[in-house]
Amino acid sequence: MTPTPAVGKDTMHQNPPPLTTTTTTVAYAGGDERRGPVTMGQANMIRCILRDDPTHINIHDVWPVPEGTTSAAVTDALRALAVRHEGLRTTFPHPPGATPVDQVVASEGTFTVTVLDHAELPGDPAEYAESVARAARAGRFALDREFPVRITLLTVTGRPAYVALAFSHAVADGSAMAILREEFAELLAGKELPGLTSLPPVDLAAVEASPAGLRKSEASLRYWERILRTGPQEMFAEPRGRRPGTDEEARQLTLRSRRGARALAGAARRTGHPEATVLMAAWCAMVAHRAGQDSCVTAVPSANRFHARVARSVTTTSQDALLHLDVRVETFDALVARTWGAVLNAYRHSQFDSVRLWEMIDRVTAERGSHFGRDVVFNDVSALPAPLLGTDAQERDDAEQELTWGPPQALPTRLLAFTYRTAPQLHISLWAAPSVFTPEEAEGFLSGLVLLLEAAAAGDVPMEALAEVTGVRPAERGPDWLRVDGCWVSPDAVRETLGRAVGGLPVRVQVTEASGAEPYLTAYIALGDTSLTPTEAHRALTALIPAAGSGVLAPHRYVLVENPPAEPDRSDAWRRLNTIDEGTGRSRQV
């Protein structure tokens, strides 16, 4: 649901202009013309493309060109890729104002290559190439007719140096770009590409629409619904936090650590689990510890290429696996063992009808009186055949451990991490919402992750010792915060938000703590001359929750009275008033 992040801002204006700019039209022909329904991943990305800022949803890559390569060889390689991969020859015809439901694969067509020729490239050629590719992300792709890749060839007095590309996320994701980059390099080296082993998009859509595929989608929706109904609605629920539905601008923080790589390898050997599982367990342990939660809910976007039929498909499989990991275990080793099964369960449930998913999210969160957002995202791309590293991930293997700050970008989550490599360095880039993490806390989080891995390499780590081992302290909440329905809630924030939702009517939120059960909230609303029902109050409140402050969950019950009591700060005074109406306000009783 979230594309590979754009790193930094366009810097082309800071560099000398090219000597010449020319545009070449390249014709291709090959393969069959085909038509079929869109895949679930395509539908998910098309939904984002039609809604989101193109600079956020379009994706980019830079491919170095070996010295001595001719422009004709570059063009031939690009043409060969277009012929080889149906996804690159795909458009999505649809009437104006409608959402595409079909894809069409062309048997022939054209694409353009813009050639920027220079006397010499700027001082940092790779960063310049990155800025060219990033600038090409601006502007929405015309899904019904545009070739889904914008290609710019950077040359020096006619000699190719880099290909800068921007892709429509409807036809490619990070894995697909990595596959194309690898094949481009092999073509330029004169190698013959092996036969395709993964399904093209039209065939993948047929598998998804089969009875087995539909059962898989239904199972995924049930899996997600269980998490949405029971898991925490925001991982970082604390007084200074913001809701997951509000964007912030966060700077990129990059860790390069040989220490971390050695520790991860050592912890994997000692526990007998794969490095990816150990790293995921450490990530979830750190997130849940820092958030003060009993579980970690994290989206894992790169999880859905684990099956051979999509492992090397040049298409978009961008659908989240949603990991819900209960961290209430005594030791880190026990958490690693639990993570293995939880990750596989999440992966198995990462194929779904995205339209139905969001309809379900809207329905469930309205019934629960909450707001679910992709608060935490962990994207491990270290296993890709040619990892999509970008300029910030250049080969610098000499750092025992370093943290470097990069440019800012809009962040639709609270915590986003990309793991680019795990050897010879642990290389992670982190974007942490400044409302929740100060710069020092963000640095401490990544440093603490390395410290946890080092401790886990040496021996089992008690989960209760995470603060001591990592130096990271849990979130601080005032005494009025409490757990309600599996979420951290501030009754004061609920009262203030509900008061705004009902137009400033007097509101009292009462906390009832039953023996052996979680507390529940009852909201009293004094109507005066206003006409209002519990359903209307609940609907008005849930409409405000996505943009409200942190810690807001709808009360379990609404009690409507005529006037506030003489002592409005006393709950027992509200309870003695005559009740006009009461109920949950929900379409489904809770």
XYZ file of C-alpha atoms in Angstrom:
590
model
C 0.000 0.000 0.000
C 2.932 2.243 0.438
C 5.471 2.557 -2.416
C 9.228 2.651 -2.060
C 9.900 6.095 -0.592
C 11.269 8.938 -2.661
C 14.534 9.952 -1.048
C 15.034 13.672 -0.838
C 13.867 16.395 -3.131
C 14.621 17.191 -6.749
C 18.131 18.621 -7.041
C 18.361 18.922 -10.824
C 18.186 22.708 -10.640
C 21.423 22.676 -8.628
C 23.364 21.026 -11.470
C 24.554 22.447 -14.799
C 22.107 21.853 -17.635
C 22.863 19.236 -20.311
C 24.400 20.304 -23.590
C 21.512 18.834 -25.572
C 18.177 17.177 -24.896
C 16.761 14.845 -27.525
C 13.877 12.387 -27.526
C 14.062 9.111 -29.416
C 11.050 6.930 -30.194
C 11.768 3.212 -29.918
C 9.501 0.638 -31.553
C 9.069 -2.884 -30.205
C 7.197 -5.937 -31.443
C 6.799 -9.397 -30.000
C 4.491 -11.553 -27.967
C 0.740 -11.887 -28.136
C -1.936 -9.302 -27.602
C -3.865 -10.305 -24.471
C -6.638 -8.981 -22.277
C -7.920 -9.950 -18.850
C -8.951 -8.648 -15.449
C -6.445 -6.762 -13.305
C -4.594 -8.586 -10.554
C -5.294 -7.861 -6.912
C -1.951 -6.102 -6.613
C -2.671 -3.958 -9.692
C -6.114 -3.038 -8.349
C -4.557 -2.021 -5.053
C -1.992 0.234 -6.724
C -4.460 1.678 -9.242
C -6.596 2.754 -6.316
C -3.585 4.620 -4.908
C -2.569 6.046 -8.300
C -5.992 7.598 -8.827
C -6.012 9.052 -5.290
C -2.470 9.930 -4.194
C 0.135 12.506 -5.161
C 2.052 11.053 -8.151
C 5.403 11.877 -6.518
C 4.393 9.588 -3.644
C 2.947 6.677 -5.601
C 5.180 6.538 -8.705
C 8.502 4.764 -8.152
C 11.971 5.162 -9.626
C 15.333 3.500 -10.127
C 18.742 4.268 -11.642
C 20.668 1.742 -13.719
C 24.397 2.333 -14.225
C 25.651 1.715 -17.762
C 29.067 0.016 -18.077
C 31.776 2.093 -19.715
C 32.086 1.467 -23.425
C 28.399 0.680 -23.938
C 26.794 2.352 -26.961
C 23.452 4.150 -26.931
C 22.194 1.605 -29.460
C 23.032 -1.237 -27.055
C 21.105 0.522 -24.261
C 18.106 0.977 -26.558
C 18.252 -2.650 -27.692
C 18.319 -3.862 -24.079
C 15.331 -1.704 -23.156
C 13.439 -2.983 -26.187
C 14.253 -6.578 -25.248
C 12.881 -6.044 -21.745
C 9.660 -4.580 -23.126
C 9.191 -7.588 -25.398
C 10.142 -10.083 -22.676
C 7.798 -8.805 -19.941
C 4.081 -8.426 -20.615
C 3.740 -6.084 -17.644
C 5.761 -3.423 -19.499
C 3.394 -3.656 -22.483
C 0.273 -3.287 -20.360
C -2.254 -0.480 -20.213
C -5.545 -0.217 -18.345
C -8.370 1.093 -20.566
C -11.358 2.583 -18.751
C -14.067 5.183 -19.294
C -13.411 8.675 -17.867
C -14.127 8.772 -14.153
C -14.176 4.973 -13.810
C -11.660 2.698 -12.137
C -9.904 0.228 -14.451
C -10.912 -3.392 -14.035
C -9.163 -4.836 -17.110
C -5.616 -4.869 -18.447
C -4.555 -5.039 -22.086
C -1.180 -6.363 -23.242
C 0.038 -4.956 -26.564
C 1.902 -7.125 -29.057
C 3.707 -4.079 -30.431
C 4.093 -0.407 -29.691
C 6.573 2.342 -28.932
C 8.229 4.028 -26.002
C 10.404 7.120 -25.814
C 13.905 7.652 -24.446
C 14.919 11.179 -23.485
C 18.670 11.626 -23.913
C 20.424 14.271 -21.803
C 23.935 14.735 -23.143
C 26.550 16.483 -20.980
C 30.097 17.702 -21.322
C 30.593 16.042 -17.958
C 28.296 14.877 -15.183
C 28.140 16.848 -11.927
C 30.484 16.106 -9.015
C 28.237 13.355 -7.654
C 27.004 11.648 -10.844
C 24.989 8.978 -9.021
C 23.103 11.572 -6.970
C 22.458 13.597 -10.117
C 21.075 10.512 -11.885
C 18.907 9.856 -8.822
C 17.509 13.386 -8.992
C 16.640 12.967 -12.684
C 14.779 9.734 -11.995
C 13.026 11.233 -8.990
C 11.915 14.284 -10.978
C 10.299 11.981 -13.563
C 7.917 10.713 -10.864
C 5.996 13.990 -11.082
C 2.822 13.753 -13.115
C 0.210 11.034 -13.044
C 0.626 8.180 -15.519
C -2.202 7.943 -18.041
C -3.164 4.373 -17.216
C -5.201 3.856 -20.367
C -2.560 4.788 -22.927
C 0.884 5.742 -21.571
C 3.876 3.407 -21.690
C 4.336 2.709 -17.981
C 8.019 3.670 -17.805
C 9.550 7.116 -18.278
C 13.121 6.620 -19.478
C 15.966 9.139 -19.439
C 19.438 8.258 -20.722
C 22.272 10.346 -19.282
C 25.273 10.560 -21.582
C 28.671 12.281 -21.536
C 29.604 13.521 -25.016
C 27.402 10.807 -26.433
C 28.622 7.980 -24.178
C 25.905 6.448 -21.938
C 26.481 6.640 -18.173
C 23.122 6.058 -16.450
C 19.541 5.203 -17.261
C 17.123 7.051 -14.961
C 13.630 5.560 -14.845
C 10.263 6.331 -13.287
C 7.693 3.523 -13.228
C 3.945 3.389 -12.864
C 3.288 1.449 -9.659
C 0.469 -0.321 -11.522
C 3.027 -2.408 -13.444
C 6.059 -2.601 -11.169
C 7.125 -2.595 -7.545
C 10.547 -2.591 -5.912
C 11.112 -6.283 -6.617
C 10.133 -5.897 -10.270
C 12.518 -2.966 -10.703
C 15.325 -5.009 -9.145
C 14.636 -7.868 -11.575
C 14.665 -5.498 -14.535
C 17.887 -3.868 -13.355
C 19.546 -7.275 -13.102
C 18.352 -8.356 -16.543
C 19.374 -5.029 -18.108
C 22.932 -5.533 -16.838
C 23.006 -9.110 -18.166
C 21.776 -8.015 -21.588
C 24.481 -5.353 -21.807
C 27.039 -7.995 -20.830
C 25.911 -10.110 -23.794
C 24.313 -12.841 -21.699
C 21.253 -14.766 -22.787
C 18.374 -14.411 -20.331
C 16.813 -17.628 -19.003
C 13.205 -18.508 -19.701
C 10.541 -16.909 -17.565
C 9.498 -18.996 -14.582
C 6.937 -16.709 -12.911
C 3.495 -15.798 -14.170
C 2.798 -12.661 -16.203
C 0.029 -10.439 -14.799
C -2.851 -11.744 -16.962
C -2.131 -15.332 -15.893
C -1.640 -14.288 -12.272
C -5.074 -12.639 -12.334
C -6.578 -15.919 -13.614
C -5.010 -17.808 -10.704
C -6.358 -15.250 -8.256
C -9.848 -15.545 -9.760
C -9.852 -19.354 -9.554
C -11.826 -21.058 -6.777
C -8.606 -21.666 -4.848
C -7.536 -18.042 -5.345
C -10.894 -16.718 -4.160
C -10.748 -18.944 -1.073
C -7.281 -17.548 -0.360
C -8.580 -13.995 -0.644
C -11.501 -14.723 1.679
C -9.144 -16.266 4.226
C -6.936 -13.180 4.026
C -9.870 -10.871 4.708
C -10.867 -12.952 7.752
C -7.275 -12.841 9.020
C -7.116 -9.055 8.669
C -10.505 -8.622 10.310
C -9.403 -10.559 13.396
C -6.442 -8.199 13.824
C -8.532 -5.089 13.165
C -11.088 -6.133 15.769
C -8.630 -7.106 18.503
C -5.221 -5.497 17.925
C -4.066 -2.024 18.948
C -5.385 0.622 16.565
C -2.273 2.771 16.891
C 1.079 1.435 17.993
C 2.336 4.788 19.269
C -0.613 5.867 21.404
C 0.833 8.489 23.712
C 0.134 12.124 24.628
C 2.496 13.618 22.044
C 1.442 11.298 19.235
C -0.725 11.894 16.220
C -3.195 9.556 14.608
C -1.908 7.267 11.836
C -4.165 9.076 9.350
C -2.202 12.325 9.548
C 1.002 12.742 7.534
C 4.183 14.242 8.901
C 7.495 15.108 7.275
C 10.304 12.897 8.535
C 14.008 12.846 7.748
C 15.707 9.688 6.589
C 18.039 8.124 9.146
C 20.412 5.476 7.810
C 22.298 2.876 9.828
C 25.344 1.132 8.373
C 26.781 -1.316 10.851
C 29.272 -4.153 10.535
C 28.587 -4.735 14.223
C 24.920 -5.252 13.422
C 25.663 -7.682 10.595
C 27.956 -9.786 12.790
C 25.413 -9.743 15.623
C 22.516 -10.746 13.351
C 24.518 -13.623 11.896
C 25.561 -14.722 15.385
C 22.012 -14.569 16.766
C 20.745 -16.568 13.782
C 23.401 -19.264 14.352
C 22.721 -19.446 18.077
C 18.918 -19.635 17.783
C 18.865 -21.819 14.673
C 16.483 -19.482 12.860
C 16.964 -17.565 9.589
C 18.448 -14.094 9.822
C 15.238 -12.583 8.409
C 13.208 -14.121 11.226
C 15.635 -12.936 13.909
C 15.659 -9.429 12.464
C 11.864 -9.333 12.324
C 11.650 -10.519 15.941
C 14.125 -7.835 17.011
C 12.195 -5.163 15.103
C 8.883 -6.175 16.681
C 10.445 -6.414 20.131
C 11.864 -2.894 19.798
C 8.644 -1.412 18.417
C 6.402 -2.985 21.052
C 8.856 -2.098 23.836
C 9.176 1.522 22.719
C 5.396 1.808 22.244
C 4.592 0.145 25.555
C 2.363 -2.424 23.833
C 1.777 -6.140 24.415
C 1.939 -6.811 20.688
C 3.427 -5.381 17.523
C 1.312 -4.774 14.438
C 3.512 -4.064 11.432
C 2.899 -4.068 7.692
C 5.384 -6.119 5.665
C 4.999 -4.996 2.020
C 7.660 -7.207 0.429
C 6.243 -10.394 1.907
C 4.034 -11.470 -0.958
C 6.693 -12.759 -3.394
C 7.491 -15.872 -1.401
C 5.693 -18.148 -3.905
C 7.577 -19.239 -7.045
C 4.742 -18.182 -9.347
C 5.294 -14.506 -8.450
C 8.906 -14.484 -7.193
C 10.261 -12.996 -10.442
C 7.124 -11.559 -12.036
C 7.575 -8.101 -13.492
C 4.362 -6.706 -12.126
C 3.229 -5.145 -8.895
C 2.441 -7.454 -6.014
C 2.142 -4.504 -3.650
C -0.192 -5.800 -1.010
C 0.646 -5.810 2.650
C 1.235 -8.791 4.795
C 0.015 -7.690 8.216
C 2.008 -9.174 11.074
C 0.409 -9.224 14.526
C 3.004 -10.531 16.965
C 2.232 -10.992 20.651
C 5.445 -10.133 22.519
C 4.277 -11.394 25.920
C 6.983 -14.044 26.284
C 9.741 -14.346 28.838
C 12.766 -14.314 26.524
C 13.879 -13.144 23.108
C 14.501 -16.728 21.958
C 10.862 -17.535 22.680
C 9.854 -14.493 20.636
C 12.009 -15.608 17.692
C 10.349 -19.022 17.773
C 6.918 -17.374 17.840
C 7.867 -14.970 15.030
C 8.552 -17.754 12.536
C 4.969 -19.016 12.596
C 3.439 -15.540 12.819
C 5.366 -14.332 9.767
C 4.353 -17.364 7.709
C 0.741 -16.794 8.740
C 0.957 -13.155 7.677
C 2.543 -14.098 4.340
C -0.194 -16.623 3.619
C -2.799 -13.910 4.079
C -1.265 -11.178 1.906
C -3.394 -11.775 -1.213
C -6.797 -10.122 -1.129
C -9.310 -7.973 -2.961
C -8.086 -4.522 -1.886
C -11.444 -2.833 -2.521
C -13.183 -5.320 -0.249
C -10.353 -4.974 2.277
C -10.846 -1.232 2.618
C -14.605 -1.649 2.766
C -14.043 -4.099 5.613
C -11.582 -1.746 7.332
C -14.122 1.086 7.165
C -16.894 -1.145 8.479
C -14.914 -2.725 11.295
C -13.306 0.469 12.512
C -16.687 2.214 12.520
C -18.177 -0.627 14.557
C -15.216 -0.695 16.914
C -15.135 3.094 17.102
C -11.500 3.304 16.148
C -9.218 4.187 13.265
C -6.759 1.707 11.803
C -3.712 3.026 9.982
C -0.435 1.614 8.698
C 1.332 2.905 11.784
C 4.440 0.737 11.397
C 5.972 -0.586 8.159
C 8.980 -2.893 7.864
C 10.204 -3.601 4.332
C 13.108 -6.048 4.078
C 14.417 -5.938 0.505
C 17.832 -7.396 1.348
C 17.029 -10.702 -0.363
C 16.131 -9.178 -3.733
C 18.358 -10.287 -6.635
C 19.626 -6.742 -7.135
C 18.435 -4.697 -4.186
C 16.827 -1.402 -5.008
C 19.323 0.682 -3.071
C 19.257 4.169 -4.519
C 21.954 6.772 -4.008
C 21.782 6.648 -0.225
C 22.736 2.965 -0.297
C 26.029 3.161 -2.128
C 28.627 0.549 -1.302
C 30.357 1.796 1.831
C 31.360 -1.298 3.739
C 34.080 0.156 5.946
C 31.847 1.588 8.694
C 31.891 -0.408 11.905
C 28.790 1.578 12.784
C 27.515 4.921 11.576
C 24.242 6.830 11.585
C 23.664 9.466 8.926
C 20.743 11.821 8.381
C 19.266 12.337 4.929
C 16.556 14.510 3.390
C 12.948 14.698 4.585
C 9.852 13.287 2.957
C 6.148 13.080 3.713
C 5.498 10.096 5.979
C 2.005 8.536 5.992
C 3.051 6.192 8.817
C 4.630 6.656 12.240
C 7.623 4.395 11.629
C 8.916 3.145 8.272
C 12.040 1.028 7.797
C 13.767 -0.380 4.717
C 16.397 -3.066 5.255
C 18.665 -2.922 2.225
C 21.409 -5.328 3.272
C 22.263 -7.605 6.159
C 25.874 -8.387 5.114
C 28.656 -7.318 5.221
C 26.810 -4.487 6.933
C 23.390 -4.232 8.459
C 22.000 -1.396 6.350
C 18.653 0.046 7.407
C 17.001 3.353 6.580
C 14.406 4.605 9.041
C 11.807 7.337 8.820
C 10.370 8.115 12.282
C 7.536 10.601 12.857
C 8.946 13.621 14.731
C 5.794 13.860 16.834
C 6.774 10.536 18.421
C 10.558 10.377 18.008
C 13.006 13.195 18.593
C 16.160 12.896 16.444
C 18.022 11.528 19.456
C 15.284 8.955 20.082
C 15.326 7.829 16.443
C 19.093 7.345 16.595
C 18.710 5.533 19.909
C 16.097 3.214 18.387
C 18.418 1.998 15.603
C 21.409 1.820 17.948
C 19.253 -0.116 20.411
C 18.304 -2.579 17.669
C 22.002 -3.364 17.154
C 22.531 -3.687 20.911
C 19.641 -6.151 21.123
C 21.093 -8.239 18.290
C 24.510 -8.250 19.958
C 22.991 -9.396 23.235
C 20.960 -12.075 21.408
C 24.132 -13.317 19.675
C 25.765 -13.785 23.078
C 22.820 -15.482 24.790
C 19.090 -15.436 25.447
C 17.762 -12.031 26.495
C 14.971 -11.608 29.075
C 12.237 -9.479 27.531
C 11.905 -7.545 30.775
C 15.524 -6.409 30.335
C 14.988 -4.644 26.974
C 15.297 -1.151 28.451
C 18.566 -2.067 30.154
C 19.960 -3.875 27.109
C 18.970 -1.348 24.440
C 18.861 1.949 26.290
C 15.401 2.588 24.817
C 12.660 3.595 27.260
C 8.954 2.863 26.759
C 6.498 5.649 25.994
C 5.445 7.788 28.932
C 1.722 8.179 29.536
C -0.101 10.066 32.215
C -2.072 8.343 34.970
C -5.352 8.884 33.109
C -4.318 6.613 30.224
C -5.606 3.044 30.364
C -6.071 0.004 28.171
C -9.532 -0.264 26.662
C -10.413 -2.944 24.096
C -6.727 -3.733 23.568
C -5.823 -0.085 22.906
C -4.184 2.659 24.961
C -6.873 5.295 25.506
C -7.029 8.731 27.120
C -10.561 9.332 28.507
C -9.843 13.070 28.518
C -9.014 12.953 24.797
C -12.194 10.941 24.173
C -14.280 13.509 26.063
C -12.726 16.461 24.200
C -13.129 14.848 20.771
C -16.690 13.702 21.442
C -17.565 17.197 22.658
C -16.360 18.641 19.348
C -18.187 15.927 17.407
C -21.557 16.806 18.986
C -21.178 20.547 18.537
C -19.942 21.481 21.998
C -22.677 19.780 24.042
C -21.675 18.948 27.647
C -20.009 15.521 27.767
C -18.830 13.268 30.582
C -16.792 10.083 29.926
C -16.948 7.530 32.727
C -14.487 4.666 33.146
C -15.962 1.474 34.591
C -13.492 -1.145 35.762
C -15.080 -4.545 36.273
C -13.265 -7.196 38.229
C -11.257 -9.478 35.950
C -12.204 -7.571 32.795
C -10.852 -4.643 30.824
C -12.305 -1.213 31.641
C -15.025 0.165 29.430
C -16.142 3.699 28.640
C -19.592 5.221 28.971
C -20.229 8.675 27.518
C -22.957 10.909 28.934
C -24.175 13.692 26.636
C -26.481 16.496 27.806
C -28.705 17.353 24.831
C -30.625 20.396 26.022
C -32.910 21.239 23.095
C -30.770 19.289 20.596
C -32.036 16.207 18.801
C -29.426 13.456 18.797
C -29.321 9.652 18.866
C -26.510 7.331 20.037
C -25.982 6.301 16.424
C -25.570 9.906 15.311
C -23.190 10.646 18.186
C -21.075 7.609 17.355
C -21.002 8.440 13.643
C -19.957 12.022 14.351
C -17.192 10.875 16.682
C -15.755 8.221 14.339
C -15.612 10.839 11.570
C -13.263 12.922 13.738
C -11.074 10.108 15.065
C -8.662 9.855 12.076
C -7.524 13.464 12.565
C -7.956 13.579 16.339
C -5.149 13.426 18.840
C -3.743 10.108 19.933
C -5.599 7.881 22.371
C -9.146 8.331 21.097
C -11.437 5.305 21.004
C -15.226 5.513 20.899
C -17.074 4.805 24.155
C -18.769 1.450 24.441
C -22.078 3.116 25.319
C -23.712 6.522 24.873
C -26.231 7.768 27.452
C -28.247 10.818 26.446
C -29.686 13.090 29.148
C -31.472 16.441 29.020
C -29.264 18.745 31.087
C -25.908 18.362 32.849
C -25.930 17.908 36.634
C -25.101 20.732 39.021
C -21.762 19.027 39.692
C -20.691 17.992 36.161
C -17.320 16.607 37.284
C -18.951 13.824 39.306
C -19.868 10.650 37.436
C -22.425 9.589 40.045
C -24.265 12.871 39.456
C -24.609 12.036 35.738
C -25.796 8.510 36.540
C -28.702 9.854 38.621
C -30.128 11.878 35.715
C -33.140 10.721 33.717
C -32.069 8.936 30.537
C -33.597 10.077 27.239
C -31.898 7.427 25.105
C -28.924 5.084 25.274
C -27.085 2.554 23.120
C -23.790 1.606 21.556
C -24.354 3.715 18.457
C -22.885 0.892 16.407
C -24.506 -1.019 13.596
C -23.219 -4.174 15.276
C -23.611 -4.522 19.046
C -20.365 -4.660 21.030
